[in-house]
JSON list of C-alpha atoms in Angstrom, two decimals:
[
{"chain": "A", "resi": 20, "resn": "MET", "atom": "CA", "xyz": [40.87, -87.99, -0.61]},
{"chain": "A", "resi": 21, "resn": "MET", "atom": "CA", "xyz": [40.16, -89.36, -4.09]},
{"chain": "A", "resi": 22, "resn": "VAL", "atom": "CA", "xyz": [39.62, -85.83, -5.41]},
{"chain": "A", "resi": 23, "resn": "SER", "atom": "CA", "xyz": [43.02, -84.74, -4.06]},
{"chain": "A", "resi": 24, "resn": "PHE", "atom": "CA", "xyz": [44.69, -87.67, -5.81]},
{"chain": "A", "resi": 25, "resn": "PHE", "atom": "CA", "xyz": [43.33, -86.56, -9.17]},
{"chain": "A", "resi": 26, "resn": "ASP", "atom": "CA", "xyz": [44.07, -82.88, -8.57]},
{"chain": "A", "resi": 27, "resn": "GLN", "atom": "CA", "xyz": [47.60, -83.44, -9.89]},
{"chain": "A", "resi": 28, "resn": "PHE", "atom": "CA", "xyz": [46.15, -84.02, -13.36]},
{"chain": "A", "resi": 29, "resn": "ALA", "atom": "CA", "xyz": [44.20, -80.74, -13.42]},
{"chain": "A", "resi": 30, "resn": "SER", "atom": "CA", "xyz": [45.64, -78.20, -15.83]},
{"chain": "A", "resi": 31, "resn": "PRO", "atom": "CA", "xyz": [47.32, -75.47, -13.72]},
{"chain": "A", "resi": 32, "resn": "SER", "atom": "CA", "xyz": [46.29, -71.86, -14.10]},
{"chain": "A", "resi": 33, "resn": "TYR", "atom": "CA", "xyz": [47.39, -68.53, -12.66]},
{"chain": "A", "resi": 34, "resn": "LEU", "atom": "CA", "xyz": [44.95, -65.62, -12.48]},
{"chain": "A", "resi": 35, "resn": "GLY", "atom": "CA", "xyz": [42.68, -67.56, -14.81]},
{"chain": "A", "resi": 36, "resn": "VAL", "atom": "CA", "xyz": [45.41, -68.05, -17.43]},
{"chain": "A", "resi": 37, "resn": "PRO", "atom": "CA", "xyz": [46.16, -71.74, -18.26]},
{"chain": "A", "resi": 38, "resn": "LEU", "atom": "CA", "xyz": [49.80, -72.62, -17.73]},
{"chain": "A", "resi": 39, "resn": "ILE", "atom": "CA", "xyz": [49.85, -75.79, -19.84]},
{"chain": "A", "resi": 40, "resn": "ALA", "atom": "CA", "xyz": [51.52, -73.89, -22.70]},
{"chain": "A", "resi": 41, "resn": "LEU", "atom": "CA", "xyz": [54.26, -72.79, -20.30]},
{"chain": "A", "resi": 42, "resn": "ALA", "atom": "CA", "xyz": [54.66, -76.37, -19.08]},
{"chain": "A", "resi": 43, "resn": "ILE", "atom": "CA", "xyz": [55.13, -77.51, -22.68]},
{"chain": "A", "resi": 44, "resn": "VAL", "atom": "CA", "xyz": [57.56, -74.79, -23.79]},
{"chain": "A", "resi": 45, "resn": "LEU", "atom": "CA", "xyz": [59.85, -74.36, -20.77]},
{"chain": "A", "resi": 46, "resn": "PRO", "atom": "CA", "xyz": [61.37, -77.89, -20.61]},
{"chain": "A", "resi": 47, "resn": "SER", "atom": "CA", "xyz": [62.51, -77.64, -24.22]},
{"chain": "A", "resi": 48, "resn": "MET", "atom": "CA", "xyz": [64.67, -74.67, -23.28]},
{"chain": "A", "resi": 49, "resn": "CYS", "atom": "CA", "xyz": [66.77, -76.90, -21.00]},
{"chain": "A", "resi": 50, "resn": "TYR", "atom": "CA", "xyz": [68.34, -78.73, -23.93]},
{"chain": "A", "resi": 51, "resn": "PRO", "atom": "CA", "xyz": [71.82, -77.48, -24.83]},
{"chain": "A", "resi": 52, "resn": "THR", "atom": "CA", "xyz": [72.20, -75.97, -28.27]},
{"chain": "A", "resi": 53, "resn": "PRO", "atom": "CA", "xyz": [75.15, -76.86, -30.53]},
{"chain": "A", "resi": 54, "resn": "LEU", "atom": "CA", "xyz": [77.96, -74.34, -30.52]},
{"chain": "A", "resi": 55, "resn": "SER", "atom": "CA", "xyz": [79.73, -72.81, -33.50]},
{"chain": "A", "resi": 56, "resn": "ARG", "atom": "CA", "xyz": [82.95, -74.57, -32.51]},
{"chain": "A", "resi": 57, "resn": "TRP", "atom": "CA", "xyz": [84.23, -77.62, -34.36]},
{"chain": "A", "resi": 58, "resn": "VAL", "atom": "CA", "xyz": [84.34, -79.67, -31.16]},
{"chain": "A", "resi": 59, "resn": "ASN", "atom": "CA", "xyz": [81.31, -79.65, -28.85]},
{"chain": "A", "resi": 60, "resn": "ASN", "atom": "CA", "xyz": [81.21, -80.53, -25.17]},
{"chain": "A", "resi": 61, "resn": "ARG", "atom": "CA", "xyz": [80.32, -83.99, -23.87]},
{"chain": "A", "resi": 62, "resn": "LEU", "atom": "CA", "xyz": [76.65, -83.19, -23.18]},
{"chain": "A", "resi": 63, "resn": "ILE", "atom": "CA", "xyz": [75.96, -82.00, -26.72]},
{"chain": "A", "resi": 64, "resn": "THR", "atom": "CA", "xyz": [77.91, -84.97, -28.11]},
{"chain": "A", "resi": 65, "resn": "ILE", "atom": "CA", "xyz": [75.82, -87.45, -26.09]},
{"chain": "A", "resi": 66, "resn": "GLN", "atom": "CA", "xyz": [72.63, -85.66, -27.12]},
{"chain": "A", "resi": 67, "resn": "GLY", "atom": "CA", "xyz": [73.58, -85.83, -30.80]},
{"chain": "A", "resi": 68, "resn": "TRP", "atom": "CA", "xyz": [74.56, -89.50, -30.49]},
{"chain": "A", "resi": 69, "resn": "PHE", "atom": "CA", "xyz": [71.21, -90.38, -28.90]},
{"chain": "A", "resi": 70, "resn": "ILE", "atom": "CA", "xyz": [69.22, -88.53, -31.57]},
{"chain": "A", "resi": 71, "resn": "ASN", "atom": "CA", "xyz": [71.20, -90.17, -34.38]},
{"chain": "A", "resi": 72, "resn": "ARG", "atom": "CA", "xyz": [70.83, -93.67, -32.93]},
{"chain": "A", "resi": 73, "resn": "PHE", "atom": "CA", "xyz": [67.11, -93.23, -32.36]},
{"chain": "A", "resi": 74, "resn": "THR", "atom": "CA", "xyz": [66.55, -91.80, -35.84]},
{"chain": "A", "resi": 75, "resn": "ASN", "atom": "CA", "xyz": [68.42, -94.69, -37.44]},
{"chain": "A", "resi": 76, "resn": "GLN", "atom": "CA", "xyz": [66.37, -97.18, -35.43]},
{"chain": "A", "resi": 77, "resn": "LEU", "atom": "CA", "xyz": [63.11, -95.56, -36.54]},
{"chain": "A", "resi": 78, "resn": "LEU", "atom": "CA", "xyz": [64.07, -95.48, -40.20]},
{"chain": "A", "resi": 79, "resn": "LEU", "atom": "CA", "xyz": [64.91, -99.19, -40.37]},
{"chain": "A", "resi": 80, "resn": "PRO", "atom": "CA", "xyz": [61.38, -100.37, -41.34]},
{"chain": "A", "resi": 81, "resn": "LEU", "atom": "CA", "xyz": [60.78, -97.37, -43.63]},
{"chain": "A", "resi": 82, "resn": "ASN", "atom": "CA", "xyz": [61.66, -97.08, -47.27]},
{"chain": "A", "resi": 83, "resn": "VAL", "atom": "CA", "xyz": [63.29, -94.00, -48.75]},
{"chain": "A", "resi": 84, "resn": "GLY", "atom": "CA", "xyz": [59.96, -92.18, -49.10]},
{"chain": "A", "resi": 85, "resn": "GLY", "atom": "CA", "xyz": [59.38, -92.31, -45.36]},
{"chain": "A", "resi": 86, "resn": "HIS", "atom": "CA", "xyz": [62.77, -90.79, -44.51]},
{"chain": "A", "resi": 87, "resn": "LYS", "atom": "CA", "xyz": [61.26, -87.34, -45.01]},
{"chain": "A", "resi": 88, "resn": "TRP", "atom": "CA", "xyz": [59.54, -87.84, -41.65]},
{"chain": "A", "resi": 89, "resn": "ALA", "atom": "CA", "xyz": [62.83, -88.32, -39.76]},
{"chain": "A", "resi": 90, "resn": "LEU", "atom": "CA", "xyz": [62.97, -84.80, -38.35]},
{"chain": "A", "resi": 91, "resn": "LEU", "atom": "CA", "xyz": [59.31, -84.84, -37.29]},
{"chain": "A", "resi": 92, "resn": "LEU", "atom": "CA", "xyz": [59.52, -88.26, -35.63]},
{"chain": "A", "resi": 93, "resn": "ALA", "atom": "CA", "xyz": [62.77, -87.48, -33.80]},
{"chain": "A", "resi": 94, "resn": "SER", "atom": "CA", "xyz": [61.38, -84.15, -32.57]},
{"chain": "A", "resi": 95, "resn": "LEU", "atom": "CA", "xyz": [58.18, -85.84, -31.40]},
{"chain": "A", "resi": 96, "resn": "MET", "atom": "CA", "xyz": [60.18, -88.49, -29.53]},
{"chain": "A", "resi": 97, "resn": "ILE", "atom": "CA", "xyz": [62.29, -85.87, -27.73]},
{"chain": "A", "resi": 98, "resn": "PHE", "atom": "CA", "xyz": [59.18, -83.85, -26.90]},
{"chain": "A", "resi": 99, "resn": "LEU", "atom": "CA", "xyz": [57.32, -86.82, -25.41]},
{"chain": "A", "resi": 100, "resn": "ILE", "atom": "CA", "xyz": [60.31, -88.04, -23.41]},
{"chain": "A", "resi": 101, "resn": "THR", "atom": "CA", "xyz": [60.85, -84.54, -22.04]},
{"chain": "A", "resi": 102, "resn": "MET", "atom": "CA", "xyz": [57.22, -84.11, -21.01]},
{"chain": "A", "resi": 103, "resn": "ASN", "atom": "CA", "xyz": [57.05, -87.57, -19.43]},
{"chain": "A", "resi": 104, "resn": "MET", "atom": "CA", "xyz": [60.32, -87.24, -17.51]},
{"chain": "A", "resi": 105, "resn": "VAL", "atom": "CA", "xyz": [59.70, -83.71, -16.25]},
{"chain": "A", "resi": 106, "resn": "GLY", "atom": "CA", "xyz": [56.32, -84.83, -14.93]},
{"chain": "A", "resi": 107, "resn": "LEU", "atom": "CA", "xyz": [58.07, -87.22, -12.53]},
{"chain": "A", "resi": 108, "resn": "LEU", "atom": "CA", "xyz": [59.72, -84.33, -10.70]},
{"chain": "A", "resi": 109, "resn": "PRO", "atom": "CA", "xyz": [58.01, -83.00, -7.53]},
{"chain": "A", "resi": 110, "resn": "TYR", "atom": "CA", "xyz": [55.62, -80.07, -7.88]},
{"chain": "A", "resi": 111, "resn": "THR", "atom": "CA", "xyz": [55.47, -80.33, -11.66]},
{"chain": "A", "resi": 112, "resn": "PHE", "atom": "CA", "xyz": [52.66, -80.86, -14.15]},
{"chain": "A", "resi": 113, "resn": "THR", "atom": "CA", "xyz": [52.67, -83.57, -16.81]},
{"chain": "A", "resi": 114, "resn": "PRO", "atom": "CA", "xyz": [50.99, -82.30, -20.00]},
{"chain": "A", "resi": 115, "resn": "THR", "atom": "CA", "xyz": [50.98, -85.79, -21.52]},
{"chain": "A", "resi": 116, "resn": "THR", "atom": "CA", "xyz": [48.51, -86.98, -18.86]},
{"chain": "A", "resi": 117, "resn": "GLN", "atom": "CA", "xyz": [45.92, -84.83, -20.67]},
{"chain": "A", "resi": 118, "resn": "LEU", "atom": "CA", "xyz": [43.99, -86.88, -23.22]},
{"chain": "A", "resi": 119, "resn": "SER", "atom": "CA", "xyz": [43.25, -83.74, -25.23]},
{"chain": "A", "resi": 120, "resn": "LEU", "atom": "CA", "xyz": [46.96, -83.08, -25.80]},
{"chain": "A", "resi": 121, "resn": "ASN", "atom": "CA", "xyz": [47.73, -86.69, -26.72]},
{"chain": "A", "resi": 122, "resn": "MET", "atom": "CA", "xyz": [44.78, -86.85, -29.11]},
{"chain": "A", "resi": 123, "resn": "GLY", "atom": "CA", "xyz": [45.88, -83.53, -30.58]},
{"chain": "A", "resi": 124, "resn": "LEU", "atom": "CA", "xyz": [49.19, -85.18, -31.42]},
{"chain": "A", "resi": 125, "resn": "ALA", "atom": "CA", "xyz": [47.85, -88.58, -32.49]},
{"chain": "A", "resi": 126, "resn": "VAL", "atom": "CA", "xyz": [44.93, -87.60, -34.75]},
{"chain": "A", "resi": 127, "resn": "PRO", "atom": "CA", "xyz": [46.74, -85.18, -37.13]},
{"chain": "A", "resi": 128, "resn": "LEU", "atom": "CA", "xyz": [49.78, -87.44, -37.51]},
{"chain": "A", "resi": 129, "resn": "TRP", "atom": "CA", "xyz": [47.65, -90.55, -38.10]},
{"chain": "A", "resi": 130, "resn": "LEU", "atom": "CA", "xyz": [45.48, -88.62, -40.56]},
{"chain": "A", "resi": 131, "resn": "ALA", "atom": "CA", "xyz": [48.59, -87.45, -42.40]},
{"chain": "A", "resi": 132, "resn": "THR", "atom": "CA", "xyz": [49.72, -91.06, -42.89]},
{"chain": "A", "resi": 133, "resn": "VAL", "atom": "CA", "xyz": [46.27, -92.02, -44.21]},
{"chain": "A", "resi": 134, "resn": "ILE", "atom": "CA", "xyz": [46.15, -89.06, -46.60]},
{"chain": "A", "resi": 135, "resn": "ILE", "atom": "CA", "xyz": [49.64, -89.87, -47.90]},
{"chain": "A", "resi": 136, "resn": "GLY", "atom": "CA", "xyz": [48.57, -93.46, -48.57]},
{"chain": "A", "resi": 137, "resn": "MET", "atom": "CA", "xyz": [45.36, -92.42, -50.32]},
{"chain": "A", "resi": 138, "resn": "ARG", "atom": "CA", "xyz": [47.24, -89.92, -52.47]},
{"chain": "A", "resi": 139, "resn": "ASN", "atom": "CA", "xyz": [50.30, -91.96, -53.42]},
{"chain": "A", "resi": 140, "resn": "GLN", "atom": "CA", "xyz": [48.90, -95.49, -53.62]},
{"chain": "A", "resi": 141, "resn": "PRO", "atom": "CA", "xyz": [45.13, -95.56, -53.14]},
{"chain": "A", "resi": 142, "resn": "THR", "atom": "CA", "xyz": [44.77, -99.17, -54.34]},
{"chain": "A", "resi": 143, "resn": "VAL", "atom": "CA", "xyz": [47.25, -100.49, -51.77]},
{"chain": "A", "resi": 144, "resn": "ALA", "atom": "CA", "xyz": [45.81, -98.28, -49.01]},
{"chain": "A", "resi": 145, "resn": "LEU", "atom": "CA", "xyz": [42.28, -99.52, -49.65]},
{"chain": "A", "resi": 146, "resn": "GLY", "atom": "CA", "xyz": [43.58, -103.07, -50.05]},
{"chain": "A", "resi": 147, "resn": "HIS", "atom": "CA", "xyz": [44.44, -103.14, -46.33]},
{"chain": "A", "resi": 148, "resn": "LEU", "atom": "CA", "xyz": [40.71, -103.11, -45.62]},
{"chain": "A", "resi": 149, "resn": "LEU", "atom": "CA", "xyz": [40.21, -106.48, -47.29]},
{"chain": "A", "resi": 150, "resn": "PRO", "atom": "CA", "xyz": [42.77, -109.29, -46.86]},
{"chain": "A", "resi": 151, "resn": "GLU", "atom": "CA", "xyz": [43.50, -111.38, -49.92]},
{"chain": "A", "resi": 152, "resn": "GLY", "atom": "CA", "xyz": [41.60, -114.64, -50.23]},
{"chain": "A", "resi": 153, "resn": "THR", "atom": "CA", "xyz": [38.64, -113.55, -48.08]},
{"chain": "A", "resi": 154, "resn": "PRO", "atom": "CA", "xyz": [35.44, -115.56, -48.69]},
{"chain": "A", "resi": 155, "resn": "ILE", "atom": "CA", "xyz": [32.72, -113.60, -50.47]},
{"chain": "A", "resi": 156, "resn": "LEU", "atom": "CA", "xyz": [30.28, -113.86, -47.55]},
{"chain": "A", "resi": 157, "resn": "LEU", "atom": "CA", "xyz": [32.80, -112.34, -45.14]},
{"chain": "A", "resi": 158, "resn": "ILE", "atom": "CA", "xyz": [33.79, -109.39, -47.35]},
{"chain": "A", "resi": 159, "resn": "PRO", "atom": "CA", "xyz": [31.23, -106.86, -45.96]},
{"chain": "A", "resi": 160, "resn": "VAL", "atom": "CA", "xyz": [31.92, -107.86, -42.36]},
{"chain": "A", "resi": 161, "resn": "LEU", "atom": "CA", "xyz": [35.70, -107.68, -42.74]},
{"chain": "A", "resi": 162, "resn": "ILE", "atom": "CA", "xyz": [35.54, -104.30, -44.47]},
{"chain": "A", "resi": 163, "resn": "ILE", "atom": "CA", "xyz": [33.51, -102.91, -41.57]},
{"chain": "A", "resi": 164, "resn": "ILE", "atom": "CA", "xyz": [35.86, -104.43, -38.97]},
{"chain": "A", "resi": 165, "resn": "GLU", "atom": "CA", "xyz": [39.02, -103.18, -40.72]},
{"chain": "A", "resi": 166, "resn": "THR", "atom": "CA", "xyz": [37.52, -99.70, -41.15]},
{"chain": "A", "resi": 167, "resn": "ILE", "atom": "CA", "xyz": [36.66, -99.52, -37.45]},
{"chain": "A", "resi": 168, "resn": "SER", "atom": "CA", "xyz": [40.15, -100.72, -36.51]},
{"chain": "A", "resi": 169, "resn": "LEU", "atom": "CA", "xyz": [41.63, -98.06, -38.79]},
{"chain": "A", "resi": 170, "resn": "PHE", "atom": "CA", "xyz": [39.72, -95.25, -37.10]},
{"chain": "A", "resi": 171, "resn": "ILE", "atom": "CA", "xyz": [40.47, -96.62, -33.63]},
{"chain": "A", "resi": 172, "resn": "ARG", "atom": "CA", "xyz": [44.23, -96.26, -34.18]},
{"chain": "A", "resi": 173, "resn": "PRO", "atom": "CA", "xyz": [44.57, -92.58, -33.10]},
{"chain": "A", "resi": 174, "resn": "LEU", "atom": "CA", "xyz": [42.31, -93.21, -30.12]},
{"chain": "A", "resi": 175, "resn": "ALA", "atom": "CA", "xyz": [44.50, -96.13, -29.07]},
{"chain": "A", "resi": 176, "resn": "LEU", "atom": "CA", "xyz": [47.63, -93.98, -29.41]},
{"chain": "A", "resi": 177, "resn": "GLY", "atom": "CA", "xyz": [46.28, -91.20, -27.21]},
{"chain": "A", "resi": 178, "resn": "VAL", "atom": "CA", "xyz": [44.56, -93.40, -24.62]},
{"chain": "A", "resi": 179, "resn": "ARG", "atom": "CA", "xyz": [47.58, -95.71, -24.24]},
{"chain": "A", "resi": 180, "resn": "LEU", "atom": "CA", "xyz": [49.93, -92.84, -23.43]},
{"chain": "A", "resi": 181, "resn": "THR", "atom": "CA", "xyz": [47.45, -91.12, -21.12]},
{"chain": "A", "resi": 182, "resn": "ALA", "atom": "CA", "xyz": [46.44, -94.28, -19.24]},
{"chain": "A", "resi": 183, "resn": "ASN", "atom": "CA", "xyz": [49.98, -95.52, -18.60]},
{"chain": "A", "resi": 184, "resn": "LEU", "atom": "CA", "xyz": [51.24, -92.19, -17.30]},
{"chain": "A", "resi": 185, "resn": "THR", "atom": "CA", "xyz": [48.11, -91.52, -15.22]},
{"chain": "A", "resi": 186, "resn": "ALA", "atom": "CA", "xyz": [48.22, -94.97, -13.62]},
{"chain": "A", "resi": 187, "resn": "GLY", "atom": "CA", "xyz": [51.90, -94.59, -12.77]},
{"chain": "A", "resi": 188, "resn": "HIS", "atom": "CA", "xyz": [51.44, -91.17, -11.19]},
{"chain": "A", "resi": 189, "resn": "LEU", "atom": "CA", "xyz": [48.45, -92.36, -9.15]},
{"chain": "A", "resi": 190, "resn": "LEU", "atom": "CA", "xyz": [50.34, -95.41, -7.91]},
{"chain": "A", "resi": 191, "resn": "ILE", "atom": "CA", "xyz": [53.34, -93.31, -6.88]},
{"chain": "A", "resi": 192, "resn": "GLN", "atom": "CA", "xyz": [51.10, -90.89, -4.98]},
{"chain": "A", "resi": 193, "resn": "LEU", "atom": "CA", "xyz": [49.21, -93.70, -3.25]},
{"chain": "A", "resi": 194, "resn": "ILE", "atom": "CA", "xyz": [52.39, -95.42, -2.07]},
{"chain": "A", "resi": 195, "resn": "ALA", "atom": "CA", "xyz": [53.97, -92.10, -1.02]},
{"chain": "A", "resi": 196, "resn": "THR", "atom": "CA", "xyz": [50.86, -91.32, 1.04]},
{"chain": "A", "resi": 197, "resn": "ALA", "atom": "CA", "xyz": [51.10, -94.74, 2.64]},
{"chain": "A", "resi": 198, "resn": "VAL", "atom": "CA", "xyz": [54.73, -94.08, 3.60]},
{"chain": "A", "resi": 199, "resn": "PHE", "atom": "CA", "xyz": [53.84, -90.82, 5.37]},
{"chain": "A", "resi": 200, "resn": "VAL", "atom": "CA", "xyz": [50.91, -92.45, 7.18]},
{"chain": "A", "resi": 201, "resn": "LEU", "atom": "CA", "xyz": [52.89, -95.51, 8.32]},
{"chain": "A", "resi": 202, "resn": "LEU", "atom": "CA", "xyz": [56.07, -93.68, 9.34]},
{"chain": "A", "resi": 203, "resn": "PRO", "atom": "CA", "xyz": [54.91, -92.60, 12.86]},
{"chain": "A", "resi": 204, "resn": "MET", "atom": "CA", "xyz": [53.17, -95.90, 13.61]},
{"chain": "A", "resi": 205, "resn": "MET", "atom": "CA", "xyz": [55.32, -98.60, 11.94]},
{"chain": "A", "resi": 206, "resn": "PRO", "atom": "CA", "xyz": [58.73, -97.24, 10.86]},
{"chain": "A", "resi": 207, "resn": "ALA", "atom": "CA", "xyz": [59.97, -100.62, 9.62]},
{"chain": "A", "resi": 208, "resn": "VAL", "atom": "CA", "xyz": [56.96, -101.11, 7.35]},
{"chain": "A", "resi": 209, "resn": "ALA", "atom": "CA", "xyz": [57.26, -97.51, 6.23]},
{"chain": "A", "resi": 210, "resn": "MET", "atom": "CA", "xyz": [60.91, -98.01, 5.21]},
{"chain": "A", "resi": 211, "resn": "LEU", "atom": "CA", "xyz": [59.97, -101.16, 3.30]},
{"chain": "A", "resi": 212, "resn": "THR", "atom": "CA", "xyz": [57.20, -99.25, 1.55]},
{"chain": "A", "resi": 213, "resn": "ALA", "atom": "CA", "xyz": [59.66, -96.45, 0.75]},
{"chain": "A", "resi": 214, "resn": "THR", "atom": "CA", "xyz": [61.93, -99.02, -0.90]},
{"chain": "A", "resi": 215, "resn": "VAL", "atom": "CA", "xyz": [59.01, -100.18, -3.02]},
{"chain": "A", "resi": 216, "resn": "LEU", "atom": "CA", "xyz": [58.33, -96.52, -3.87]},
{"chain": "A", "resi": 217, "resn": "LEU", "atom": "CA", "xyz": [61.92, -96.04, -5.03]},
{"chain": "A", "resi": 218, "resn": "LEU", "atom": "CA", "xyz": [61.75, -99.13, -7.24]},
{"chain": "A", "resi": 219, "resn": "LEU", "atom": "CA", "xyz": [58.40, -97.98, -8.62]},
{"chain": "A", "resi": 220, "resn": "THR", "atom": "CA", "xyz": [59.88, -94.56, -9.42]},
{"chain": "A", "resi": 221, "resn": "LEU", "atom": "CA", "xyz": [62.69, -96.22, -11.38]},
{"chain": "A", "resi": 222, "resn": "LEU", "atom": "CA", "xyz": [60.08, -98.29, -13.20]},
{"chain": "A", "resi": 223, "resn": "GLU", "atom": "CA", "xyz": [58.10, -95.15, -14.04]},
{"chain": "A", "resi": 224, "resn": "ILE", "atom": "CA", "xyz": [61.21, -93.55, -15.51]},
{"chain": "A", "resi": 225, "resn": "ALA", "atom": "CA", "xyz": [61.52, -96.55, -17.81]},
{"chain": "A", "resi": 226, "resn": "VAL", "atom": "CA", "xyz": [57.79, -96.43, -18.61]},
{"chain": "A", "resi": 227, "resn": "ALA", "atom": "CA", "xyz": [58.03, -92.72, -19.47]},
{"chain": "A", "resi": 228, "resn": "MET", "atom": "CA", "xyz": [60.71, -93.43, -22.06]},
{"chain": "A", "resi": 229, "resn": "ILE", "atom": "CA", "xyz": [59.13, -96.64, -23.36]},
{"chain": "A", "resi": 230, "resn": "GLN", "atom": "CA", "xyz": [55.70, -95.07, -23.87]},
{"chain": "A", "resi": 231, "resn": "ALA", "atom": "CA", "xyz": [57.21, -92.20, -25.85]},
{"chain": "A", "resi": 232, "resn": "TYR", "atom": "CA", "xyz": [59.08, -94.72, -27.99]},
{"chain": "A", "resi": 233, "resn": "VAL", "atom": "CA", "xyz": [55.96, -96.87, -28.51]},
{"chain": "A", "resi": 234, "resn": "PHE", "atom": "CA", "xyz": [53.93, -93.80, -29.55]},
{"chain": "A", "resi": 235, "resn": "VAL", "atom": "CA", "xyz": [56.45, -92.83, -32.23]},
{"chain": "A", "resi": 236, "resn": "LEU", "atom": "CA", "xyz": [57.10, -96.44, -33.27]},
{"chain": "A", "resi": 237, "resn": "LEU", "atom": "CA", "xyz": [53.42, -97.08, -33.96]},
{"chain": "A", "resi": 238, "resn": "LEU", "atom": "CA", "xyz": [53.25, -93.90, -36.03]},
{"chain": "A", "resi": 239, "resn": "THR", "atom": "CA", "xyz": [56.25, -95.21, -37.98]},
{"chain": "A", "resi": 240, "resn": "LEU", "atom": "CA", "xyz": [54.46, -98.50, -38.65]},
{"chain": "A", "resi": 241, "resn": "TYR", "atom": "CA", "xyz": [51.33, -96.66, -39.78]},
{"chain": "A", "resi": 242, "resn": "LEU", "atom": "CA", "xyz": [53.52, -94.59, -42.11]},
{"chain": "A", "resi": 243, "resn": "GLN", "atom": "CA", "xyz": [55.18, -97.70, -43.48]},
{"chain": "A", "resi": 244, "resn": "GLU", "atom": "CA", "xyz": [51.81, -99.05, -44.60]},
{"chain": "A", "resi": 245, "resn": "ASN", "atom": "CA", "xyz": [51.15, -95.93, -46.67]},
{"chain": "A", "resi": 246, "resn": "VAL", "atom": "CA", "xyz": [54.45, -95.03, -48.30]}
]
């Protein structure tokens, strides 16, 4: 039974060909593309309004130098939200439950922020490793601690996204299984459990959007330290 619960996180394949690339590309094709007309329809207008509002919110803590990342951060946010939301549909696969994919996104972007800081302002970037006013005896210890915390950042980004989505999917499957088991024996309890399942599904929709936002927001804060 436990193996079947975790089967939903296995990367799907057909005739030995992994389908994770298809699961990543296909949802992006569902977004409407702007038309050549002066006035777009309501769906494209709402989509553009959401992207503009989110981009403005992300750029608030950044100075002018960090505004070059606006397109990348907005695209990453839309990509993560799409993957997380599509994974809540029945008979679908959630690529963002794979730690390898999340680490593949987190490590290069975090490394890019570090490289930018070391290239543009190396003194300030290295100064984050040693707070001002530190006693001389604590300098080696604090440098080691801050260095470890720096290298843990991409791991925390990837693990946080993977763990939250995996836990939510497992909880939904466990409660759904309980509903099917209890329905013939105790219909009233089964209906109550189904209500809890509906509320949990709504919560998971919120978690899917919040986790995508947190992932991009933390990258924005890392970028702010280095630009």
